[in-house]
Coordinates of C-alpha atoms in Angstrom, one line a residue:
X1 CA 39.4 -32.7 -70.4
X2 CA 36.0 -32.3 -71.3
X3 CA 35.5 -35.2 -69.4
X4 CA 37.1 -34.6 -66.6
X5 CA 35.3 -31.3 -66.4
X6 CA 32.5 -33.0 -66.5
X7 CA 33.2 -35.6 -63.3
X8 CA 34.3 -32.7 -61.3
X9 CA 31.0 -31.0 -62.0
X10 CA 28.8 -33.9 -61.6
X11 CA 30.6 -34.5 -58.6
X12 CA 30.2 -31.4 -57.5
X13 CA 26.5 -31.5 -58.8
X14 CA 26.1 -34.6 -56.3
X15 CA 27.7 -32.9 -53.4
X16 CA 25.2 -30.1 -53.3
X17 CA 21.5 -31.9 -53.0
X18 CA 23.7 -33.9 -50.0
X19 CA 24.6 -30.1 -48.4
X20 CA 21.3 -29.3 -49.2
X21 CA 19.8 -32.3 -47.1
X22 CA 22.0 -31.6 -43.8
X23 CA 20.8 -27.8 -44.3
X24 CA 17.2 -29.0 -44.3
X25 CA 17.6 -31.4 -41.9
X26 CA 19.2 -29.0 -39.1
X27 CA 16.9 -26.0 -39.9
X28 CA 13.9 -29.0 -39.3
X29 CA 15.7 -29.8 -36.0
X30 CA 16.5 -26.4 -34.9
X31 CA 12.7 -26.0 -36.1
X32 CA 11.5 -28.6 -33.2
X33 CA 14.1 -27.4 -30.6
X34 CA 12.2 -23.9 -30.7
X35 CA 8.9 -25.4 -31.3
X36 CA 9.7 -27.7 -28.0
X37 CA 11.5 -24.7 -26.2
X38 CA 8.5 -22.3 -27.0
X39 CA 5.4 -24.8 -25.8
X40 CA 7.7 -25.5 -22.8
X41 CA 8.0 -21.9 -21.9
X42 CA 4.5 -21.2 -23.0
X43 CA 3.7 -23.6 -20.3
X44 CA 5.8 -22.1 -17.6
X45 CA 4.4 -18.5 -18.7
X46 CA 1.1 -20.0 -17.1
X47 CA 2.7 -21.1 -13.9
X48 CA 4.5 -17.7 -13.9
X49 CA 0.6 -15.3 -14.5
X50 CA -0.7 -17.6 -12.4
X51 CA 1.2 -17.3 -9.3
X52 CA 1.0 -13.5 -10.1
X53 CA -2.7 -13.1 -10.3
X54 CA -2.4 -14.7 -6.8
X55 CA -0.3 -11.8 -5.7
X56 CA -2.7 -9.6 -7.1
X57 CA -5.3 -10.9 -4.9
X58 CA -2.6 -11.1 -1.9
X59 CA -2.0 -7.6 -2.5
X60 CA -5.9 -6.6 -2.3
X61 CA -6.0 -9.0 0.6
X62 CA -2.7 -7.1 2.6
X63 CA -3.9 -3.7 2.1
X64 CA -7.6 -4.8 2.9
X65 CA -6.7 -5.8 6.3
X66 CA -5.4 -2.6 7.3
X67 CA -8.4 -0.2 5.6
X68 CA -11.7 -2.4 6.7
X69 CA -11.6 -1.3 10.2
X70 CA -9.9 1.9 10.1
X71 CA -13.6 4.1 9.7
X72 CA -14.4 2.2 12.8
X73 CA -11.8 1.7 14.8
X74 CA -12.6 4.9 17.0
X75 CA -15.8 4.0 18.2
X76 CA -15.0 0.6 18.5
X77 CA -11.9 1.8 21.1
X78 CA -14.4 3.6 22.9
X79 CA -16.8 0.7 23.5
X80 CA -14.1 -1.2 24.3
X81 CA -12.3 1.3 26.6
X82 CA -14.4 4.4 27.6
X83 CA -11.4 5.8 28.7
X84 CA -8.9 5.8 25.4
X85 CA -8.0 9.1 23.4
X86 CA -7.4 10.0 20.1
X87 CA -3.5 10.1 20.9
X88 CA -3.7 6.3 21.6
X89 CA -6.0 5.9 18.2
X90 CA -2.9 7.6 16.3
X91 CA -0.7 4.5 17.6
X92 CA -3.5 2.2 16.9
X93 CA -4.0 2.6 13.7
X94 CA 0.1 2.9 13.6
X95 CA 0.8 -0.1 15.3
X96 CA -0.2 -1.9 12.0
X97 CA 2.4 -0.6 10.1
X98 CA 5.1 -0.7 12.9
X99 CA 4.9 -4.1 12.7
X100 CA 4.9 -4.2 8.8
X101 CA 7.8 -1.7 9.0
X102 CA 9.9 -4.4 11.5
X103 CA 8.7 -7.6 9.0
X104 CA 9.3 -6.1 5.7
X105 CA 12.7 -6.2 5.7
X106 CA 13.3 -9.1 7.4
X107 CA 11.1 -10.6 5.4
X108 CA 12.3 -9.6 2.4
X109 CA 15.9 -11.3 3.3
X110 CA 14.9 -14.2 4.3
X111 CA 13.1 -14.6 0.9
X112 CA 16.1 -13.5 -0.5
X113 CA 18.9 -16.2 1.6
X114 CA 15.9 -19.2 1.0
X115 CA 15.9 -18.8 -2.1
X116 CA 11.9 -19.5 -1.5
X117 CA 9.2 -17.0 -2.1
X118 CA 6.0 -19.8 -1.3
X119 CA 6.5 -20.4 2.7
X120 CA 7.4 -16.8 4.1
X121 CA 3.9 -16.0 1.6
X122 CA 2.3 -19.2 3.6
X123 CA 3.2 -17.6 7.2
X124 CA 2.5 -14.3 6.9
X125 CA -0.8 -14.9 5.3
X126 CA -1.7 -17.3 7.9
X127 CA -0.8 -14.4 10.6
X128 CA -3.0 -12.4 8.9
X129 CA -5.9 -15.0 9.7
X130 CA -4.8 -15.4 13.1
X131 CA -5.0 -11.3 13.8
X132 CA -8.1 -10.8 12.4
X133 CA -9.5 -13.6 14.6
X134 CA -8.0 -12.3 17.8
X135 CA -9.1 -8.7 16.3
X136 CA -12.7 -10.5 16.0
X137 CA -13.0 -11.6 19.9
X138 CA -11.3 -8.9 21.5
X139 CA -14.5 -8.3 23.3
X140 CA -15.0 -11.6 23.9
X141 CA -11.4 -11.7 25.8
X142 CA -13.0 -9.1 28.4
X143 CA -9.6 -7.7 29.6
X144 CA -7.9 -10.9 30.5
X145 CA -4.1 -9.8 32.1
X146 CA -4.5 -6.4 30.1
X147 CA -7.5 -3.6 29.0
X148 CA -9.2 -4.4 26.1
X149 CA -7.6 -1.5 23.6
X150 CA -4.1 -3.4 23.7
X151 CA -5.1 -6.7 22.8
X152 CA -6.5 -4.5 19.9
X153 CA -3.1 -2.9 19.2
X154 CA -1.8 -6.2 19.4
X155 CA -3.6 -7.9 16.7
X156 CA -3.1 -4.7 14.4
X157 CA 0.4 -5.2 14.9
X158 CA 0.4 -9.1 14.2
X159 CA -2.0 -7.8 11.4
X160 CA 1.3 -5.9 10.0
X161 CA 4.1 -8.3 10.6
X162 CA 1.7 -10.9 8.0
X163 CA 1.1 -7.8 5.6
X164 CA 5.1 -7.8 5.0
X165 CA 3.9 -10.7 2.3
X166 CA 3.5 -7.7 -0.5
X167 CA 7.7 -7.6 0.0
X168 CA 7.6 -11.1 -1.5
X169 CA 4.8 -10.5 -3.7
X170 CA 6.5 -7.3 -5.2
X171 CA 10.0 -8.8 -5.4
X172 CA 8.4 -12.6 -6.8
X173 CA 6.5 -10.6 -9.8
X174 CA 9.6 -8.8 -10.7
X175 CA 11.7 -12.1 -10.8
X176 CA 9.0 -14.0 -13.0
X177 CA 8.4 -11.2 -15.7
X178 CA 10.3 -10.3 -18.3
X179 CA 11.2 -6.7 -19.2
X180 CA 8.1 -6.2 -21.7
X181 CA 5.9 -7.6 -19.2
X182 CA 7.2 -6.2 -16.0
X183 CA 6.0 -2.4 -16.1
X184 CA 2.9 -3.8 -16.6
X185 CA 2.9 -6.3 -14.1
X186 CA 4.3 -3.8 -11.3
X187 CA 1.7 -1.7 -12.6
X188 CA -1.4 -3.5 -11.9
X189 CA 0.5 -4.8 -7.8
X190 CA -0.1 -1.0 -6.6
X191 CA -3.0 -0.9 -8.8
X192 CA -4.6 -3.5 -6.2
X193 CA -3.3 -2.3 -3.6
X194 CA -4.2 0.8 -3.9
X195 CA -8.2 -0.1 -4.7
X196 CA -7.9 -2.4 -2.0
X197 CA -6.4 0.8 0.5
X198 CA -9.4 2.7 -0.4
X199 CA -12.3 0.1 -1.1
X200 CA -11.9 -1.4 2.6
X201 CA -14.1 1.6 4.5
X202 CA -17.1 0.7 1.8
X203 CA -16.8 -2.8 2.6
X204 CA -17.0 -1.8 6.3
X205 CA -20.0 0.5 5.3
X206 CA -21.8 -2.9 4.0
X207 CA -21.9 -4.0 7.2
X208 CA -23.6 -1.0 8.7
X209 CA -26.9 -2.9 8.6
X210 CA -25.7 -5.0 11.8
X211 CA -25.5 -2.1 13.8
X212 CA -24.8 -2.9 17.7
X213 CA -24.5 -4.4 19.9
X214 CA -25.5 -6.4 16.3
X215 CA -27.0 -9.8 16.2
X216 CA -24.8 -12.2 18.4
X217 CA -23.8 -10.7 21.8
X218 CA -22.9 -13.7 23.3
X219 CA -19.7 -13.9 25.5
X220 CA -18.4 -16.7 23.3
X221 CA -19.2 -14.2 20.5
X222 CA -19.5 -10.7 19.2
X223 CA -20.7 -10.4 15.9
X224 CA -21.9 -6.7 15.3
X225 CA -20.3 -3.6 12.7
X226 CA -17.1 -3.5 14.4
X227 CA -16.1 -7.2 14.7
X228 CA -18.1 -8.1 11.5
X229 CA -14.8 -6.9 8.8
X230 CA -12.2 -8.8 10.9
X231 CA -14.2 -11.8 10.3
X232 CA -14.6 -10.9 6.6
X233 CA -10.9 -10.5 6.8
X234 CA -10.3 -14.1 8.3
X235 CA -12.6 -15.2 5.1
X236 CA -10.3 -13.5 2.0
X237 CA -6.7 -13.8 4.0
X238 CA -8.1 -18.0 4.2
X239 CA -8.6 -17.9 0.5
X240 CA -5.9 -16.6 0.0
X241 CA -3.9 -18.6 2.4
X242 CA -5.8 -21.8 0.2
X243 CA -4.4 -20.4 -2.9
X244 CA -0.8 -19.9 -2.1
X245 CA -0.5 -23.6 -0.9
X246 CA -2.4 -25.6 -3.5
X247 CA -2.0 -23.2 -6.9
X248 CA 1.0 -20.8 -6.0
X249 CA 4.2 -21.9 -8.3
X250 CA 7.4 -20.1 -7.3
X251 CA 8.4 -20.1 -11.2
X252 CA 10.7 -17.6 -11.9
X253 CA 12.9 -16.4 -14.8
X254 CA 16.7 -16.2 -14.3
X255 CA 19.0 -14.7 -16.2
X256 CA 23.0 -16.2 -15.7
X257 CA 24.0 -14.5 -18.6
X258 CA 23.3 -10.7 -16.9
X259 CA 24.2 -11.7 -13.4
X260 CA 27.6 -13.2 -14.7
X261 CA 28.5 -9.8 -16.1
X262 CA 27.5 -8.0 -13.1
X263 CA 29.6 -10.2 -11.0
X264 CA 32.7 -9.7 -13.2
X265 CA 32.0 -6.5 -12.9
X266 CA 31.7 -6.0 -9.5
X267 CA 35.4 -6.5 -8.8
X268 CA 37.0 -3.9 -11.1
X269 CA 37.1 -0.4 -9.6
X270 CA 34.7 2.1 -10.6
X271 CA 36.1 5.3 -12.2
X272 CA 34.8 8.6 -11.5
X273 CA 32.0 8.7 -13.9
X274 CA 30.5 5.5 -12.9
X275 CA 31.2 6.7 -9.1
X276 CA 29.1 9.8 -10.3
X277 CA 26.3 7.7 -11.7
X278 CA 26.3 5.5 -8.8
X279 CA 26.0 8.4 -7.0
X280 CA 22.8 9.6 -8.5
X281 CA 21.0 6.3 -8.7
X282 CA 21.1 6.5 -5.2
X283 CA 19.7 9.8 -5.0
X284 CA 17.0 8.5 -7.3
X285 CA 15.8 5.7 -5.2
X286 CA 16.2 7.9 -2.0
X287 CA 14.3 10.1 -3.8
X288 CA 11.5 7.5 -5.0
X289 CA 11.5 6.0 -1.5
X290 CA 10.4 9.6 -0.1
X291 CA 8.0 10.2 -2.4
X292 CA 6.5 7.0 -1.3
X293 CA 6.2 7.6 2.1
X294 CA 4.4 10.9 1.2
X295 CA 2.1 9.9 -1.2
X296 CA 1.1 7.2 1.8
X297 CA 1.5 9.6 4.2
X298 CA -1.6 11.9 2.5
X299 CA -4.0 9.1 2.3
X300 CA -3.2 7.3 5.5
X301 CA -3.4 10.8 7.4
X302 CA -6.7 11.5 5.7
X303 CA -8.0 7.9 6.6
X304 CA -7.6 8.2 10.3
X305 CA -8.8 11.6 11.1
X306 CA -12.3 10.8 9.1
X307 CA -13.9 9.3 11.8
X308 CA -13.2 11.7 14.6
X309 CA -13.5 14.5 12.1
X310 CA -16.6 13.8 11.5
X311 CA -17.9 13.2 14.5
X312 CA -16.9 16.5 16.3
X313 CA -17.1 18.3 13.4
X314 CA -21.0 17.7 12.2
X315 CA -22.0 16.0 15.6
X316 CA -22.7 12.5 13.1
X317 CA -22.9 9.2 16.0
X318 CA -20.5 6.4 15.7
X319 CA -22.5 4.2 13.7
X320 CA -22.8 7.1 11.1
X321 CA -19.7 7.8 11.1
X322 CA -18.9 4.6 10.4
X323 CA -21.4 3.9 7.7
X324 CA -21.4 7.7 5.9
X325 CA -17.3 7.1 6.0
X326 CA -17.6 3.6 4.6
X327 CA -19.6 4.9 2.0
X328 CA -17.3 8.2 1.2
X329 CA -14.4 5.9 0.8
X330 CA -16.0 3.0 -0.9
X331 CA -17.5 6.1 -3.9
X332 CA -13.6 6.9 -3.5
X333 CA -12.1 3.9 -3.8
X334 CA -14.3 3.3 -7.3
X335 CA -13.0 7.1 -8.6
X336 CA -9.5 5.8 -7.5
X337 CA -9.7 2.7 -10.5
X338 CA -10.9 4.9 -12.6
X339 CA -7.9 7.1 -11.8
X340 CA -5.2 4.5 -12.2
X341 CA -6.8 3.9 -15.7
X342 CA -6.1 6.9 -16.9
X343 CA -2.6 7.0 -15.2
X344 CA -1.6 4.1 -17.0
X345 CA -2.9 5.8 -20.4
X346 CA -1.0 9.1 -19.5
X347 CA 2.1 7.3 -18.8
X348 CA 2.5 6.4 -22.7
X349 CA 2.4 10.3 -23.2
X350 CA 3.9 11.9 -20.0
X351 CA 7.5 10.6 -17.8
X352 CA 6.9 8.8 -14.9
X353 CA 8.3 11.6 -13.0
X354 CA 6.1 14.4 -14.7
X355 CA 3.3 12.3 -13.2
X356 CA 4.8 12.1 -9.9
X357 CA 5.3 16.0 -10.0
X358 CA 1.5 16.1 -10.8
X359 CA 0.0 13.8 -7.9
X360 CA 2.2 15.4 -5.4
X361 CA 0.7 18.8 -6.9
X362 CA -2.8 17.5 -6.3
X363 CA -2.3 16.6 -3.1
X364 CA -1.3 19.5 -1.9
X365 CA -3.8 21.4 -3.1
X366 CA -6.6 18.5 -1.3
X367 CA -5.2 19.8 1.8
X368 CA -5.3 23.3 1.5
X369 CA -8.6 22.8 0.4
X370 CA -9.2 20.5 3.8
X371 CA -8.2 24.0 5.6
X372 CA -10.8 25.5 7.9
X373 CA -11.8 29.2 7.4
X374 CA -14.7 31.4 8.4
X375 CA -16.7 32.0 11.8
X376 CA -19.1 28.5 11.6
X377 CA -17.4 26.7 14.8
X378 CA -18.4 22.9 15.7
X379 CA -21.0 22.0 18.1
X380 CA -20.0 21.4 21.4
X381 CA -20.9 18.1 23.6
X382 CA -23.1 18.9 26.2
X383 CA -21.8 18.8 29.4
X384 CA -22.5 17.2 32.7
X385 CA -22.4 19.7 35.6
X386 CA -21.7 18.2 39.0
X387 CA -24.2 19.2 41.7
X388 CA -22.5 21.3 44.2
X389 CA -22.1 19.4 47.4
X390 CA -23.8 21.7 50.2
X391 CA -24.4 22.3 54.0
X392 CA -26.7 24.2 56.1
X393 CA -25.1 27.2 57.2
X394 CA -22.4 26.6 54.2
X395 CA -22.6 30.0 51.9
X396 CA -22.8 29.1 48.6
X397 CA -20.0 30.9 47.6
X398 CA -17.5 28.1 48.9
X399 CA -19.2 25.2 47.2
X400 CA -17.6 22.8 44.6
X401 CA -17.2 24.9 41.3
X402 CA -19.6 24.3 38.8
X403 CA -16.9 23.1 36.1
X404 CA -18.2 21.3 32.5
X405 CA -16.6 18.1 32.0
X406 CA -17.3 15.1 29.2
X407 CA -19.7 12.8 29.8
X408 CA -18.7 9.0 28.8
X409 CA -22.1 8.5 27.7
X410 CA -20.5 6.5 24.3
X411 CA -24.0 8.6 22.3
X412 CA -21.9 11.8 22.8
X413 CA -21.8 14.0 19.6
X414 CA -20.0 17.2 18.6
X415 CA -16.9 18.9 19.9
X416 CA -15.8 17.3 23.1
X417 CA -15.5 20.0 26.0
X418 CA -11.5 18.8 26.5
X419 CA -10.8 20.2 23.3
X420 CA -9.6 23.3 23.5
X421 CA -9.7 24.6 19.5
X422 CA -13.5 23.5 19.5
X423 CA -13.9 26.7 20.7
X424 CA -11.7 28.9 18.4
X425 CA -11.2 26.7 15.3
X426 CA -13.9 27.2 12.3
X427 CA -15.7 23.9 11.5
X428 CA -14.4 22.2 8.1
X429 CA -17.7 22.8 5.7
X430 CA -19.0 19.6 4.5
X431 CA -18.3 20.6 1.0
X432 CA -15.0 21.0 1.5
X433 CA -14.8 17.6 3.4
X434 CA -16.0 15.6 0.7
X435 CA -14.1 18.1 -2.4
X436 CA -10.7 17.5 -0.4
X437 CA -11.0 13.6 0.0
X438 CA -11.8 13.7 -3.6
X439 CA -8.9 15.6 -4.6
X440 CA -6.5 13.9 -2.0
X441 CA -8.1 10.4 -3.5
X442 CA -6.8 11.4 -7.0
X443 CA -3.1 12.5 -6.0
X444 CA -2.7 9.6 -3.8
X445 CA -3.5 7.4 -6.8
X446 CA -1.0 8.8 -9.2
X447 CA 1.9 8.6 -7.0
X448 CA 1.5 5.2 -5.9
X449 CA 1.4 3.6 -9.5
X450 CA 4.2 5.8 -10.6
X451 CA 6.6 5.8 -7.6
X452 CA 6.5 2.2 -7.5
X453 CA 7.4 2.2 -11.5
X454 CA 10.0 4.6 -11.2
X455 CA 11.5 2.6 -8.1
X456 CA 11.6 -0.8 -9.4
X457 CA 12.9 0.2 -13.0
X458 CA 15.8 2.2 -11.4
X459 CA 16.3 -1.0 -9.7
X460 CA 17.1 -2.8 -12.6
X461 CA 17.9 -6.6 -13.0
X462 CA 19.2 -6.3 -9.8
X463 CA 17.5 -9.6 -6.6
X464 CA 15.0 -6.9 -5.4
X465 CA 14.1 -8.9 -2.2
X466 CA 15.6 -6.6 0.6
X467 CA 14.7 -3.5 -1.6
X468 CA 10.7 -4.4 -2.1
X469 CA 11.5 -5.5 1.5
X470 CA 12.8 -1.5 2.0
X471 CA 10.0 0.3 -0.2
X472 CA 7.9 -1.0 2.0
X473 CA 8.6 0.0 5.0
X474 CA 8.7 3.2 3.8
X475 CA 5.0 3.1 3.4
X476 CA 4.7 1.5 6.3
X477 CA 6.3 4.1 7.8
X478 CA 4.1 6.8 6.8
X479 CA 1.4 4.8 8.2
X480 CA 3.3 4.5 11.3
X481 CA 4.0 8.3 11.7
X482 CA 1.1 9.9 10.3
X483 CA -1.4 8.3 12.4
X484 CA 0.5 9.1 15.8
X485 CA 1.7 12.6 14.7
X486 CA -2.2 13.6 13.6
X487 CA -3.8 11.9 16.6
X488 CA -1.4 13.8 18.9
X489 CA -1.8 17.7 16.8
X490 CA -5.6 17.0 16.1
X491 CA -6.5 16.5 19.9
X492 CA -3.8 19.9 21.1
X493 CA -4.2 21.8 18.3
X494 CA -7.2 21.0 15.8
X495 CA -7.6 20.3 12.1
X496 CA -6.1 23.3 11.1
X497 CA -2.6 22.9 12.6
X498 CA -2.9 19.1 11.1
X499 CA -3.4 20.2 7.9
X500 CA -0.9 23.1 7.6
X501 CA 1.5 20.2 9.0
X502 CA 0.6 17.7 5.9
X503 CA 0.9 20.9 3.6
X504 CA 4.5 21.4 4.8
X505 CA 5.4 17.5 4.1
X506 CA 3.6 17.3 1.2
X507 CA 5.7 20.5 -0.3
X508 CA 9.2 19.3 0.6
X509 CA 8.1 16.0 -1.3
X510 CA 7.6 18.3 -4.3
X511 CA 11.0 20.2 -3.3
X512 CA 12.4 16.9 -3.2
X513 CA 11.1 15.6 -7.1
X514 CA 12.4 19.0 -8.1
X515 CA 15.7 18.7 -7.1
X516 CA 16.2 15.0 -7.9
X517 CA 14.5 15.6 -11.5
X518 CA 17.4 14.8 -13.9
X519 CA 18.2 11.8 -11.7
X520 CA 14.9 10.6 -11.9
X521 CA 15.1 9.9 -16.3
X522 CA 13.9 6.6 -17.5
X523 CA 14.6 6.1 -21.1
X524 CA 11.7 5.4 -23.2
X525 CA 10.8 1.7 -23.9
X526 CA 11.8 2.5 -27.9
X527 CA 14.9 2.9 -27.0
X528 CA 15.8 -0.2 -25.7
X529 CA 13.6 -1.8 -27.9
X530 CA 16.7 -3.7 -29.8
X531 CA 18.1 -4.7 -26.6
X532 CA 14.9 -6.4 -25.7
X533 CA 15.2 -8.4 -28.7
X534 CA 18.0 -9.5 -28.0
X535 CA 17.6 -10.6 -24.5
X536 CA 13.9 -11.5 -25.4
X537 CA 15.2 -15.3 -26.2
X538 CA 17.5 -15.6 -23.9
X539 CA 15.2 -14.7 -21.3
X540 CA 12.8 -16.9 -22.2
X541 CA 15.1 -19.7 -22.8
X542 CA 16.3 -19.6 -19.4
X543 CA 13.2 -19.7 -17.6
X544 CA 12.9 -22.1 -14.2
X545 CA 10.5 -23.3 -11.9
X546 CA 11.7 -23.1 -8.4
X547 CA 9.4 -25.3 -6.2

């Protein structure tokens, strides 16, 4: 017996250092299959920050092209056509985002069909070089088969069509990030955008030096301040253009796990709670989508009225107004990082929507700062009087009237004579000029970090292709309404109607954040911290690399 008890144990004894060794030896290759499956994805991490500090860049680069010339695009329309008006500057400057509005979306599908984020980035950044070419030898083109101001409006719009590429840019960065990394990542995309918004008047400014008719004024080629950015432009949208064909990798991370439960999902019917929360979701991106176009619509409306403002406000010439505006914006556009520093730091401590509440706040009180009060009026332009043709034996009394009328000398400075409020309207003080650009500068930097992050996490896990593609156009569509709207009430009506127009937007935006605040919720990071963890490997373990 004790014998017996004995071989069972010693067999027993022998079976365990066996069970023992297959233990070891699966942990040891489970051991190398992470070890393997981390260095690979370590690797395709680098592909993934790579391509995305590309987009960074492409998104400086997008928003660049449509700020450098914007200080100067006034006086450059009036060299180029002494008879344009501030109403066609208004769908000048608009005609950028029209055809950024029209591409975005399209855009944005396509990318979505392909299945390919690298060529749509390839062709719209090589539109932007071609625009900003054409944009460079307008002059040059000396009105062949149409005036001079609509190949300019042409090559602002082609301008737009290859600035859809921060659709793909938006929607490629929240495809290769994970959920820790993509609040971050979405983060520091309207971060550059944003800088890149403001810092393209300074970068104009730096140019100032050239003057005009500048250096070259040859009829192969103008080179002076106003074609001197476009050129500037064909130099970063080339680099650009470089970077996206030789060290762009469409590497993305996809997920089969969560898109095979949304599918199966999809087909049962919802019941009336999900209905309900569908319903508010959609409220909550309407609601992000309008805020957007507000927060754009602030800057974009302040961007294009600073040059003319200027100029008939405190009499400043072109060139100064060019320079002086380059410079405001440039000192702005520096404040603005500093403000999207501390945004980022406040969002640990404050709800993306609180934030929103607080930049829409700001803004609105930029403007009614920007309103004009008191009895200081503008100077007017001096005015040509037209000699009164005469006869002998005419009386005087029946000669041509002596009636003021603008000169199209292109040195003309203050208040043009057409302008009806120049001689009832109080002069915007230079002090509150520069105090509501700063104040405007600091709202408009808020909201577009934090609309975009409220946006694209209410989005979810969701392709985001045709949405980016959609948020968009909403800015683009501020850009495209703002301009032509303030061109049209600045020349009728003055600055002051202007501004109590952006005041009125700028409040039902705030109405707006109000109403949709419960909708607009995200739960805290903590609390999905466990789910993150969990996904965490998967996520990683499913990353590919789409060439």
């Amino acid at each position: 017996m004790m014998a017996n008890g004995d071989s069972k144990t010693n067999e027993r004894s022998a079976l365990l250092p066996n069970h023992s060794s297959e233990s070891f030896n699966a942990s040891r290759s489970e051991s190398m299959r992470r070890r393997s499956s981390t260095s690979a994805n370590e690797a395709t991490k680098k592909e993934r920050f790579r391509a995305i500090r590309i987009c960074y860049f492409g998104m400086f680069v997008s928003s660049i092209v449509f700020s450098i010339t914007v200080s100067s695009l006034w006086p450059f329309l009036q060299i180029i056509d002494t008879s344009a008006e501030a109403t066609f500057l208004g769908w000048l400057v608009a005609s950028f985002s029209i055809g950024q509005l029209i591409a975005s979306p399209i855009i944005g599908y396509v990318a979505n069909r392909t299945d390919n984020n690298k060529m749509p980035l390839v062709v719209s950044t090589a539109l932007i070089v071609v625009a900003n070419v054409l944009y460079g030898y307008v002059q040059s083109i000396n009105n062949f088969g149409i005036s001079n101001k609509w190949w300019l409006m042409i090559s602002r719009f082609i301008m737009g069509v290859g600035a859809a590429n921060s659709t793909i840019m938006r929607s490629y960065s929240s495809a290769a990030t994970t959920l820790k990394e993509r609040t971050a990542v979405m983060a520091n995309l309207s971060a550059y955008q944003g800088v890149g918004f403001i810092l393209g008047p300074l970068i104009q400014a730096l140019f100032a030096f050239l003057g005009y008719p500048g250096p070259i004024h040859k009829p192969w080629l103008y080179f002076n301040i106003y074609t001197a950015p476009a050129f500037f432009s064909v130099l970063t949208a080339g680099i650009n253009l470089v970077l996206f064909l030789v060290a762009f990798d469409d590497a993305r991370i996809i997920v089969p796990s969560r898109k095979s439960i949304s599918n199966s999902t999809s087909n049962k019917p919802l019941s009336k709670v999900d209905k309900n929360e569908h319903r508010d979701e959609t409220k909550a991106i309407v609601c992000c989508l309008y805020m957007f176009f507000i927060a754009y619509l602030t800057f974009t409306n302040y961007e294009t009225i600073a040059s003319p403002l200027s100029i008939d406000m405190y009499a400043w010439t072109k060139e100064q107004s060019t320079r002086d505006n380059g410079y405001l914006l440039g000192a702005l556009g520096c404040m603005s990082v500093v403000v999207l520093i501390v945004t980022k730091l406040l969002a640990k401590r404050l709800q993306d929507r609180m934030l929103t509440l607080i930049g829409l706040v700001i803004c609105f009180l930029g403007y009614f700062v920007f309103l004009p009060w008191g009895s200081d009026y503008p100077s007017i332009q001096i005015a040509t009087l037209p000699f009164p043709t005469m006869t002998i034996g005419t009386p005087s009394n029946s000669s041509t009237p002596l009636s003021p009328t603008t000169t199209a000398d292109p040195g003309d400075k203050g208040c043009p004579l057409d302008y009806q409020w120049c001689y009832y309207t109080p002069r915007v003080q230079l002090w509150q000029y520069i105090m509501a650009s700063v104040i405007i500068t600091i709202g408009f930097s808020i909201c577009n970090v934090i609309c975009y992050s409220i946006f694209s996490k209410k989005l979810g896990d969701r392709p985001q292709g045709t949405m980016m593609g959609i948020f968009t156009s909403a800015g683009s569509l501020a850009r495209a309404f703002g301009p032509i709207t303030v061109g049209f009430l600045y020349k009728h009506w003055g600055p002051r109607v202007m501004m109590i127009f952006m005041l009125v937007f700028v409040f039902t935006g705030i109405l707006s954040l109000l109403f949709n605040y419960p909708r607009l919720y995200i739960e805290n990071e903590d609390v999905n911290e466990l789910d993150d963890d969990v996904n965490e490997e998967d996520e990683e373990r499913n990353i590919n690399a789409v060439n």
